Amino acid sequence: MTTPALDAPERARIRDARSGVRAVHRPLLAPAVAARAATTALIVGVAGDALLRGGPAGVGLPVWVALIALCMVSLIWTAKRTVSHEAGAWLAVAVVFACGLAWRASEMLQLFDFAASAGALAMAAIALSNRRAAIFALRLRDTLWAFRTVALQTMAGVAPLTRDLAAAGFSARWLRLERPVVRGGLIVTAVLLVFGSLLRSADPIFASLVALPSLDVPSLLGHLFLIGFFGWVFAGWARSGLAINPDARRAPDGMPFALDLFDVTTTLTSLNVLFAAFVATQLGWFFGGERFLQARTGLTVASYARQGFFQMLCVVALVVPLLVATRAALRPGRELARRHTLLSLPIVALLGAIVVSAMLRMKLYVHYYGMTPDRFYPVVVMLWLAAVLVWLAATVLRGWGRPFVAGSLVSGLVTLAALNIADPDMIVARINVDRAARLAQTGEPTLDLGFLAELTGRAVVVATRATLANSIGLDGSQLRDLDDAQRCEAATELLRRWGPTSPTRIRQTENASWRTWNADDGIALNAVAPHTAQLRSVQHATCARARHARAGRAAQR
């Protein structure tokens, strides 16, 4: 009776069992799947070099992410598996938010879109390898542990694939078949280059018939680096989704520490007292106004509004993981869980009051100093954290923690999608223009044209119109000197960023410029192009007057 032949993974499992090593820590891919993954990684690397060499912002990134998604689906089919609905949804989400980098030009929004796309790819790998650790995991730590595993395997890159191929004897077969061909090709290439270059220099007629390739070594090394980098990342990410190994991705059953009744009571009670004292101090300026602030702090409302919001944002952001971690670290017992809930609910309510205080302070801040993207995005994050707090109270604090991860992730993605649709830079521009119109009668310089010109997309239309019209809702005669300085700055900035000699315009004339095409950039270029001559006239006139005015003021001093 003959012994049936064993495949490479089975031989590896037997070898690990004899050596006392758990096989689940080192799952092996089938040789055909590993070879296809390595080949696909090379293709993805070449595509990444071709599509993303000009930078990730533009059409190149969504095309590349879509290619990654299709390649992953192909590899799953090669492994004779099906793509789950959740994994397919995450791959689609990655492509959608990658499109945000070709739609919006706001740097902060592009950063969020890139993070969302990368996170969605990680969640797709988790859903493919272990559905129990994906969005509907029983515990948050399972999802976090799975994220850690995907990150480590992505950094490992192609190395695990080479182990899979070596374990199957694939590398030895490849060397036997391919080494003579590779060696012969290298020898022939070296001989032709050496003797061909000598003969070309010896006779001009021969040189006119034979052309040797001219190599730009730095450019070649740059291409090889990008191909290797993108291929390495894809290989590690793809293998993390192809290797079904749920046990290796399971988080520890317990937290590194355990909390008893005394720990929970003292910790959460201290937070309740601290937050209650802070909220009580806020009531003073809620009702006492500027007189109370002057008496207590010596600050005006404008000065008071400039501080505190970002610290309160950090407090809210830190309390969410604190409540989740302390809930997970509780010792078994219904009484302990009930005590945690009773002490956590007042914290959530007090945090709601802190959120209201922060929003009112930001409202005052914007009233006195205007809106900027650096102020707009923290407001959105604060509102999202408030929604997460409410969801935490409705799920985790009621002993129903499974939907918390799904609800938090989905709400975050919905918020980010709404930001892409709403166009934050245009919102900032409208808020500042409306504020300037309301405060026009005060005679104060309430519209910062220089800042307005730094925005992107449709906001550039508003900035161009404001620069050419001298003011929006403002008395130009009262603000003429200051308007000259601001209009000079705005016209210069608009021409520098979107004019005919701007880097963005020049980039559009290069080969394969579609890779870096961006919808907001197109809107901005089209807004400035018809008014280039007018902006140059404004720049010439206002900059001269502004320099003259500054010289006059300096002479008077």
Coordinates of C-alpha atoms in Angstrom, one line a residue:
M1 CA 0.0 0.0 0.0
T2 CA 1.5 3.3 -1.1
T3 CA 1.5 6.4 1.1
P4 CA -0.5 9.3 -0.4
A5 CA 1.7 12.3 -1.4
L6 CA 1.4 15.2 1.0
D7 CA 1.2 18.8 -0.2
A8 CA 3.6 21.4 1.1
P9 CA 1.3 22.9 3.8
E10 CA 0.6 19.4 5.2
R11 CA 4.3 18.6 5.3
A12 CA 5.0 21.9 7.1
R13 CA 2.2 21.1 9.6
I14 CA 3.7 17.7 10.3
R15 CA 7.2 19.2 10.7
D16 CA 5.9 21.8 13.1
A17 CA 4.0 19.2 15.1
R18 CA 7.2 17.1 15.5
S19 CA 9.2 20.2 16.6
G20 CA 6.5 21.3 19.1
V21 CA 5.6 24.4 17.1
R22 CA 1.9 25.4 16.7
A23 CA 1.2 25.4 12.9
V24 CA -1.4 28.1 13.3
H25 CA 1.3 30.7 13.8
R26 CA 2.7 30.1 10.4
P27 CA 0.0 29.4 7.8
L28 CA 1.2 28.5 4.4
L29 CA -0.3 29.4 1.1
A30 CA -0.6 26.9 -1.8
P31 CA 2.4 27.2 -4.2
A32 CA 0.1 28.4 -7.1
V33 CA -1.5 31.1 -4.9
A34 CA 1.8 32.3 -3.5
A35 CA 3.4 32.4 -7.0
R36 CA 0.4 34.3 -8.4
A37 CA 0.6 36.7 -5.4
A38 CA 4.3 37.4 -6.0
T39 CA 3.7 38.0 -9.7
T40 CA 0.7 40.2 -9.0
A41 CA 2.8 42.2 -6.5
L42 CA 5.3 43.0 -9.3
I43 CA 2.5 44.2 -11.5
V44 CA 1.0 46.3 -8.8
G45 CA 4.5 47.8 -8.1
V46 CA 5.0 48.7 -11.7
A47 CA 1.5 50.2 -11.8
G48 CA 2.1 52.2 -8.6
D49 CA 5.3 53.6 -10.1
A50 CA 3.5 54.7 -13.2
L51 CA 0.4 56.1 -11.6
L52 CA 1.7 57.6 -8.3
R53 CA 5.1 59.0 -9.3
G54 CA 3.6 62.5 -9.4
G55 CA 2.1 62.2 -5.9
P56 CA -0.9 60.4 -4.5
A57 CA -3.3 63.4 -5.0
G58 CA -5.1 62.9 -8.4
V59 CA -6.8 60.3 -10.5
G60 CA -3.8 58.0 -10.3
L61 CA -4.5 56.9 -6.7
P62 CA -8.2 55.7 -7.2
V63 CA -7.1 53.9 -10.4
W64 CA -4.3 52.2 -8.4
V65 CA -6.6 51.3 -5.5
A66 CA -9.2 49.9 -7.9
L67 CA -6.4 47.8 -9.5
I68 CA -5.4 46.6 -6.0
A69 CA -9.0 45.6 -5.3
L70 CA -9.4 43.7 -8.6
C71 CA -6.1 41.9 -8.1
M72 CA -7.1 40.9 -4.6
V73 CA -10.4 39.5 -5.9
S74 CA -8.5 37.6 -8.6
L75 CA -6.1 36.1 -5.9
I76 CA -9.1 35.0 -3.8
W77 CA -10.6 33.3 -6.8
T78 CA -7.2 31.6 -7.5
A79 CA -7.3 30.3 -4.0
K80 CA -10.8 28.8 -4.8
R81 CA -12.5 31.0 -2.3
T82 CA -15.3 33.5 -2.5
V83 CA -15.2 37.2 -1.6
S84 CA -17.5 37.9 1.3
H85 CA -20.0 40.7 1.1
E86 CA -18.2 42.6 3.9
A87 CA -14.8 42.2 2.2
G88 CA -16.3 43.4 -1.1
A89 CA -17.9 46.4 0.6
W90 CA -14.6 47.4 2.3
L91 CA -12.8 47.2 -1.1
A92 CA -15.5 49.4 -2.6
V93 CA -15.2 51.9 0.3
A94 CA -11.4 52.0 -0.3
V95 CA -11.9 52.9 -4.0
V96 CA -14.6 55.5 -3.1
F97 CA -12.5 57.4 -0.6
A98 CA -9.4 57.2 -2.9
C99 CA -11.5 59.1 -5.4
G100 CA -11.7 61.9 -2.8
L101 CA -8.0 62.7 -3.5
A102 CA -9.0 63.3 -7.2
W103 CA -12.0 65.4 -6.1
R104 CA -11.0 67.7 -3.3
A105 CA -7.8 69.6 -3.0
S106 CA -8.0 70.5 0.7
E107 CA -4.9 69.0 2.3
M108 CA -6.6 68.0 5.5
L109 CA -9.5 66.4 3.7
Q110 CA -7.1 64.5 1.4
L111 CA -5.3 63.2 4.5
F112 CA -8.6 61.9 6.0
D113 CA -9.6 60.4 2.6
F114 CA -6.2 58.6 2.3
A115 CA -6.5 57.3 5.9
A116 CA -10.0 56.1 5.3
S117 CA -9.0 54.3 2.1
A118 CA -6.0 52.6 3.7
G119 CA -8.1 51.6 6.7
A120 CA -10.8 50.2 4.4
L121 CA -8.1 48.0 2.7
A122 CA -7.0 46.8 6.1
M123 CA -10.5 46.0 7.1
A124 CA -11.0 44.1 3.8
A125 CA -7.9 42.0 4.6
I126 CA -9.3 41.3 8.1
A127 CA -12.7 40.3 6.7
L128 CA -11.1 37.9 4.2
S129 CA -8.9 36.2 6.7
N130 CA -11.1 36.1 9.8
R131 CA -14.7 37.5 9.6
R132 CA -15.0 37.2 13.4
A133 CA -12.4 39.9 13.8
A134 CA -13.9 42.4 11.3
I135 CA -16.5 45.1 11.8
F136 CA -18.9 42.8 13.7
A137 CA -16.3 41.4 16.1
L138 CA -17.5 40.5 19.6
R139 CA -14.9 42.7 21.2
L140 CA -13.1 45.9 20.1
R141 CA -9.8 44.3 21.1
D142 CA -10.3 41.6 18.4
T143 CA -10.5 44.2 15.7
L144 CA -7.6 46.2 17.1
W145 CA -5.5 43.0 17.3
A146 CA -6.4 42.1 13.7
F147 CA -5.4 45.6 12.6
R148 CA -2.0 45.0 14.3
T149 CA -1.6 41.7 12.5
V150 CA -2.4 43.2 9.1
A151 CA 0.1 46.0 9.8
L152 CA 2.9 43.6 10.7
Q153 CA 2.3 41.4 7.8
T154 CA 2.1 44.4 5.4
M155 CA 5.5 45.5 6.7
A156 CA 6.9 42.0 6.3
G157 CA 6.1 42.4 2.6
V158 CA 7.1 39.7 0.2
A159 CA 9.2 37.8 2.8
P160 CA 6.3 35.4 3.9
L161 CA 5.5 34.6 0.2
T162 CA 9.1 33.5 -0.3
R163 CA 8.8 31.3 2.7
D164 CA 5.6 29.8 1.2
L165 CA 7.4 29.1 -2.1
A166 CA 10.5 27.8 -0.4
A167 CA 8.5 25.4 1.8
A168 CA 6.9 24.0 -1.4
G169 CA 10.2 23.6 -3.1
F170 CA 9.2 26.2 -5.7
S171 CA 12.4 28.2 -5.3
A172 CA 14.6 25.3 -6.0
R173 CA 12.7 24.3 -9.2
W174 CA 12.7 28.0 -10.3
L175 CA 16.5 28.2 -9.9
R176 CA 17.0 25.0 -11.8
L177 CA 14.9 26.2 -14.7
E178 CA 15.6 29.9 -14.8
R179 CA 19.2 30.3 -13.5
P180 CA 20.9 29.3 -16.9
V181 CA 18.6 31.7 -18.8
V182 CA 19.3 34.6 -16.4
R183 CA 23.0 33.9 -16.3
G184 CA 23.2 33.7 -20.1
G185 CA 21.2 36.9 -20.5
L186 CA 23.5 38.8 -18.2
I187 CA 26.6 37.6 -19.9
V188 CA 25.3 38.5 -23.4
T189 CA 24.1 41.9 -22.2
A190 CA 27.5 42.8 -20.7
V191 CA 29.4 41.6 -23.8
L192 CA 27.3 43.6 -26.2
L193 CA 27.5 46.8 -24.1
V194 CA 31.3 46.7 -23.7
F195 CA 32.3 45.7 -27.2
G196 CA 29.4 47.6 -28.8
S197 CA 30.4 50.9 -27.1
L198 CA 34.0 50.4 -28.2
L199 CA 33.0 49.7 -31.9
R200 CA 30.6 52.7 -32.0
S201 CA 33.4 55.0 -30.8
A202 CA 35.8 53.5 -33.5
D203 CA 33.6 54.2 -36.5
P204 CA 31.0 56.9 -37.1
I205 CA 29.2 54.9 -39.8
F206 CA 28.7 51.9 -37.4
A207 CA 27.7 54.4 -34.7
S208 CA 24.9 55.8 -37.0
L209 CA 23.5 52.3 -37.4
V210 CA 23.7 51.1 -33.8
A211 CA 22.2 53.0 -30.9
L212 CA 23.0 51.9 -27.3
P213 CA 20.4 52.7 -24.6
S214 CA 21.3 55.8 -22.6
L215 CA 20.5 55.1 -18.9
D216 CA 19.7 57.8 -16.4
V217 CA 20.9 56.0 -13.3
P218 CA 19.2 58.2 -10.7
S219 CA 15.9 58.0 -12.6
L220 CA 16.3 54.2 -12.9
L221 CA 17.0 53.8 -9.2
G222 CA 14.0 55.9 -8.4
H223 CA 11.7 53.7 -10.5
L224 CA 13.1 50.5 -9.0
F225 CA 12.6 51.9 -5.5
L226 CA 9.0 52.8 -6.1
I227 CA 8.3 49.5 -7.8
G228 CA 9.8 47.6 -5.0
F229 CA 8.0 49.7 -2.3
F230 CA 4.6 49.4 -3.8
G231 CA 5.1 45.7 -4.7
W232 CA 6.4 45.0 -1.2
V233 CA 3.4 46.6 0.5
F234 CA 0.9 44.9 -1.7
A235 CA 2.5 41.5 -1.2
G236 CA 2.3 41.8 2.6
W237 CA -1.3 43.1 2.5
A238 CA -2.5 40.5 0.1
R239 CA -1.0 37.6 2.0
S240 CA -2.6 38.9 5.3
G241 CA -6.0 38.5 3.6
L242 CA -5.2 35.2 1.7
A243 CA -3.8 33.3 4.8
I244 CA -6.8 32.0 6.8
N245 CA -5.5 31.9 10.3
P246 CA -8.1 33.1 12.8
D247 CA -6.3 31.7 15.9
A248 CA -3.2 33.8 15.2
R249 CA -5.2 36.9 15.0
R250 CA -7.2 36.4 18.1
A251 CA -6.6 39.0 20.8
P252 CA -5.8 37.9 24.4
D253 CA -8.8 36.9 26.4
G254 CA -8.0 39.3 29.2
M255 CA -6.7 42.8 29.5
P256 CA -3.2 43.3 31.0
F257 CA -4.9 44.6 34.1
A258 CA -8.2 43.9 36.0
L259 CA -10.3 46.4 37.8
D260 CA -12.4 45.7 40.9
L261 CA -15.1 47.7 42.6
F262 CA -12.8 50.0 44.5
D263 CA -10.8 50.8 41.3
V264 CA -13.9 51.6 39.3
T265 CA -15.5 53.7 42.0
T266 CA -12.5 55.8 42.7
T267 CA -11.5 56.4 39.1
L268 CA -14.9 57.3 37.7
T269 CA -16.0 59.2 40.7
S270 CA -12.8 61.4 40.4
L271 CA -13.7 62.1 36.8
N272 CA -17.2 63.0 37.7
V273 CA -16.1 65.4 40.3
L274 CA -13.5 67.0 38.0
F275 CA -15.8 67.4 35.0
A276 CA -18.6 68.7 37.2
A277 CA -16.3 71.4 38.7
F278 CA -15.2 72.4 35.1
V279 CA -18.8 72.6 33.9
A280 CA -19.7 74.7 37.0
T281 CA -16.9 77.2 36.1
Q282 CA -18.4 77.5 32.6
L283 CA -21.7 78.7 34.0
G284 CA -20.0 81.9 35.1
W285 CA -19.2 83.1 31.6
F286 CA -22.4 81.6 30.2
F287 CA -24.4 84.0 32.4
G288 CA -21.9 86.6 33.6
G289 CA -20.5 87.6 30.2
E290 CA -17.5 89.8 29.7
R291 CA -17.8 91.5 33.1
F292 CA -17.4 88.1 34.8
L293 CA -14.4 87.3 32.7
Q294 CA -12.7 90.6 33.3
A295 CA -13.2 90.2 37.1
R296 CA -12.0 86.6 37.2
T297 CA -9.3 86.4 34.5
G298 CA -8.7 89.9 33.2
L299 CA -9.5 88.7 29.7
T300 CA -11.9 90.0 27.2
V301 CA -14.4 87.7 25.5
A302 CA -12.2 87.7 22.3
S303 CA -9.1 86.7 24.2
Y304 CA -11.0 84.1 26.2
A305 CA -12.4 82.5 23.0
R306 CA -9.0 82.0 21.6
Q307 CA -8.1 79.3 24.1
G308 CA -9.5 76.1 25.4
F309 CA -11.4 74.5 22.5
F310 CA -8.6 72.1 21.5
Q311 CA -7.9 71.1 25.0
M312 CA -11.6 70.2 25.5
L313 CA -11.5 68.3 22.2
C314 CA -8.6 66.2 23.6
V315 CA -10.6 65.5 26.8
V316 CA -13.6 64.2 24.9
A317 CA -11.3 62.1 22.6
L318 CA -9.5 60.5 25.5
V319 CA -12.6 59.7 27.6
V320 CA -14.0 57.4 24.9
P321 CA -11.2 54.9 24.9
L322 CA -10.9 55.2 28.7
L323 CA -14.5 54.2 29.2
V324 CA -14.2 51.3 26.7
A325 CA -10.9 50.1 28.2
T326 CA -12.2 50.2 31.8
R327 CA -15.3 48.3 30.7
A328 CA -13.2 45.6 29.1
A329 CA -10.9 45.3 32.2
L330 CA -13.7 44.7 34.7
R331 CA -13.6 41.6 36.8
P332 CA -16.6 39.2 36.2
G333 CA -19.7 40.2 38.1
R334 CA -23.0 42.0 37.4
E335 CA -22.6 44.3 40.3
L336 CA -19.3 45.6 39.1
A337 CA -20.7 46.2 35.6
R338 CA -23.7 48.0 37.0
R339 CA -21.5 50.2 39.1
H340 CA -19.4 51.1 36.0
T341 CA -22.5 52.0 34.1
L342 CA -24.0 54.2 36.9
L343 CA -20.7 56.1 37.2
S344 CA -20.1 56.4 33.5
L345 CA -23.4 57.8 32.5
P346 CA -22.9 61.1 34.4
I347 CA -19.5 61.3 32.8
V348 CA -21.1 61.1 29.4
A349 CA -23.7 63.8 30.4
L350 CA -20.9 66.1 31.7
L351 CA -18.9 65.6 28.5
G352 CA -22.0 66.7 26.6
A353 CA -21.9 69.9 28.6
I354 CA -18.2 70.3 27.8
V355 CA -19.0 69.8 24.1
V356 CA -21.6 72.6 24.3
S357 CA -19.1 74.9 26.0
A358 CA -16.4 74.1 23.4
M359 CA -18.8 74.8 20.6
L360 CA -19.9 78.1 22.1
R361 CA -16.3 79.1 22.6
M362 CA -15.5 78.2 19.0
K363 CA -18.6 80.3 17.9
L364 CA -17.1 83.3 19.7
Y365 CA -13.7 82.5 18.2
V366 CA -15.1 82.6 14.7
H367 CA -17.1 85.8 15.5
Y368 CA -13.9 87.7 16.4
Y369 CA -11.3 86.0 14.2
G370 CA -13.1 84.3 11.4
M371 CA -13.2 80.7 10.3
T372 CA -10.3 78.6 9.0
P373 CA -10.0 74.9 8.0
D374 CA -7.8 74.4 11.1
R375 CA -10.9 75.5 13.1
F376 CA -13.5 73.9 11.0
Y377 CA -12.2 70.3 11.0
P378 CA -11.9 70.1 14.8
V379 CA -15.5 71.2 15.1
V380 CA -16.6 68.3 12.9
V381 CA -14.4 65.9 14.9
M382 CA -15.9 67.2 18.1
L383 CA -19.5 66.6 16.8
W384 CA -18.6 63.1 15.6
L385 CA -17.0 62.3 19.0
A386 CA -20.3 63.5 20.7
A387 CA -22.2 61.1 18.5
V388 CA -19.8 58.3 19.4
L389 CA -20.3 59.1 23.1
V390 CA -24.0 58.7 22.8
W391 CA -23.5 55.5 20.9
L392 CA -21.1 54.2 23.6
A393 CA -23.8 54.9 26.2
A394 CA -26.4 53.1 24.2
T395 CA -24.2 50.0 23.6
V396 CA -21.1 49.4 25.7
L397 CA -22.5 50.8 28.9
R398 CA -25.6 48.6 28.5
G399 CA -23.5 45.4 28.1
W400 CA -24.1 45.3 24.3
G401 CA -20.7 46.1 23.0
R402 CA -20.7 44.3 19.7
P403 CA -22.4 47.0 17.6
F404 CA -20.1 49.8 19.0
V405 CA -17.2 49.2 16.6
A406 CA -19.5 49.0 13.6
G407 CA -21.5 52.1 14.6
S408 CA -18.4 54.2 15.2
L409 CA -16.7 53.2 12.0
V410 CA -19.8 53.7 9.9
S411 CA -20.6 57.0 11.5
G412 CA -17.0 58.2 10.8
L413 CA -17.1 57.1 7.2
V414 CA -20.5 58.8 6.7
T415 CA -19.1 62.0 8.3
L416 CA -16.1 61.9 6.0
A417 CA -18.3 61.4 2.9
A418 CA -20.5 64.3 4.0
L419 CA -17.4 66.5 4.2
N420 CA -16.3 65.5 0.7
I421 CA -19.7 66.4 -0.6
A422 CA -20.1 69.7 1.4
D423 CA -16.6 71.1 0.3
P424 CA -15.2 72.4 3.6
D425 CA -13.1 75.2 1.9
M426 CA -16.2 76.6 0.3
I427 CA -18.0 76.5 3.7
V428 CA -15.1 78.4 5.3
A429 CA -15.2 81.0 2.5
R430 CA -18.9 81.6 2.9
I431 CA -18.7 81.9 6.6
N432 CA -15.9 84.5 6.3
V433 CA -17.7 86.5 3.6
D434 CA -21.0 86.5 5.5
R435 CA -19.2 87.6 8.7
A436 CA -17.6 90.4 6.7
A437 CA -20.9 91.5 5.4
R438 CA -22.5 91.6 8.9
L439 CA -19.6 93.5 10.4
A440 CA -19.1 96.0 7.5
Q441 CA -20.6 98.9 9.4
T442 CA -17.9 98.7 12.1
G443 CA -15.2 99.8 9.7
E444 CA -12.9 97.0 10.9
P445 CA -10.9 94.9 8.4
T446 CA -13.1 91.8 8.7
L447 CA -12.3 90.0 5.4
D448 CA -8.8 88.6 5.1
L449 CA -8.4 88.4 1.3
G450 CA -4.9 86.9 1.7
F451 CA -6.2 84.0 3.6
L452 CA -9.2 83.6 1.2
A453 CA -6.8 83.2 -1.7
E454 CA -5.1 80.3 0.1
L455 CA -8.2 78.1 -0.1
T456 CA -9.0 75.6 -2.8
G457 CA -11.7 74.6 -5.2
R458 CA -14.8 76.8 -5.5
A459 CA -13.4 79.0 -2.7
V460 CA -11.0 80.3 -5.3
V461 CA -13.9 81.7 -7.3
V462 CA -15.0 83.7 -4.3
A463 CA -11.4 84.9 -3.6
T464 CA -11.0 86.0 -7.3
R465 CA -14.2 87.9 -7.3
A466 CA -13.4 89.6 -3.9
T467 CA -9.9 90.6 -5.1
L468 CA -11.2 92.1 -8.3
A469 CA -14.2 93.9 -6.7
N470 CA -12.1 95.3 -3.8
S471 CA -14.6 94.3 -1.2
I472 CA -17.7 92.2 -0.5
G473 CA -20.1 94.1 1.7
L474 CA -17.3 96.4 2.9
D475 CA -16.9 100.2 2.6
G476 CA -13.9 100.4 0.2
S477 CA -13.1 104.1 1.1
Q478 CA -12.7 103.2 4.8
L479 CA -10.5 100.3 4.2
R480 CA -8.6 101.4 1.1
D481 CA -5.0 101.3 2.4
L482 CA -5.5 98.0 4.1
D483 CA -7.4 96.6 1.1
D484 CA -4.4 97.6 -1.1
A485 CA -2.1 95.4 1.0
Q486 CA -4.6 92.6 1.1
R487 CA -5.5 92.7 -2.5
C488 CA -1.8 92.7 -3.4
E489 CA -1.3 89.6 -1.3
A490 CA -4.4 87.9 -2.7
A491 CA -3.7 88.7 -6.3
T492 CA -0.1 87.5 -5.9
E493 CA -1.2 84.3 -4.2
L494 CA -3.9 83.5 -6.8
L495 CA -1.5 84.0 -9.7
R496 CA 1.3 82.0 -8.0
R497 CA -1.0 79.0 -7.3
W498 CA -3.4 79.1 -10.3
G499 CA -1.9 81.4 -12.9
P500 CA -0.5 80.5 -16.3
T501 CA 3.0 79.9 -14.9
S502 CA 1.9 78.1 -11.7
P503 CA 3.1 74.6 -11.0
T504 CA -0.4 73.2 -11.3
R505 CA -0.9 74.7 -14.7
I506 CA 2.5 73.6 -15.9
R507 CA 1.8 70.1 -14.6
Q508 CA -1.2 69.9 -16.9
T509 CA 1.0 70.2 -19.9
E510 CA 3.3 67.3 -19.0
N511 CA 2.9 63.8 -20.4
A512 CA 0.3 61.6 -18.6
S513 CA -0.9 64.7 -16.7
W514 CA -4.2 62.9 -16.1
R515 CA -2.6 61.0 -13.3
T516 CA -2.5 64.1 -11.1
W517 CA -5.8 65.7 -12.3
N518 CA -7.9 67.0 -9.5
A519 CA -11.5 68.4 -9.8
D520 CA -10.9 71.3 -7.3
D521 CA -7.7 72.2 -9.0
G522 CA -9.5 72.4 -12.3
I523 CA -12.2 74.7 -10.8
A524 CA -9.5 77.0 -9.4
L525 CA -7.6 77.1 -12.7
N526 CA -10.7 77.9 -14.6
A527 CA -11.6 80.6 -12.1
V528 CA -8.3 82.4 -12.5
A529 CA -7.6 81.9 -16.2
P530 CA -10.2 84.4 -17.6
H531 CA -9.0 87.1 -15.1
T532 CA -5.3 86.7 -15.3
A533 CA -4.7 90.1 -16.9
Q534 CA -7.0 91.8 -14.4
L535 CA -5.3 90.1 -11.5
R536 CA -1.9 91.3 -12.8
S537 CA -3.2 94.8 -13.1
V538 CA -4.6 94.7 -9.5
Q539 CA -1.2 93.2 -8.4
H540 CA 0.8 95.9 -10.0
A541 CA -1.4 98.8 -8.8
T542 CA -2.2 97.6 -5.3
C543 CA 1.3 96.4 -4.5
A544 CA 2.8 99.8 -5.5
R545 CA 0.3 101.7 -3.4
A546 CA 0.8 99.4 -0.5
R547 CA 4.6 99.9 -0.6
H548 CA 4.0 103.6 -0.9
A549 CA 1.7 103.6 2.1
R550 CA 4.1 101.6 4.2
A551 CA 6.9 103.9 3.3
G552 CA 4.8 106.9 4.3
R553 CA 3.9 105.4 7.7
A554 CA 7.5 104.5 8.3
A555 CA 8.5 108.1 7.5
Q556 CA 5.9 109.5 9.9
R557 CA 7.3 107.3 12.7

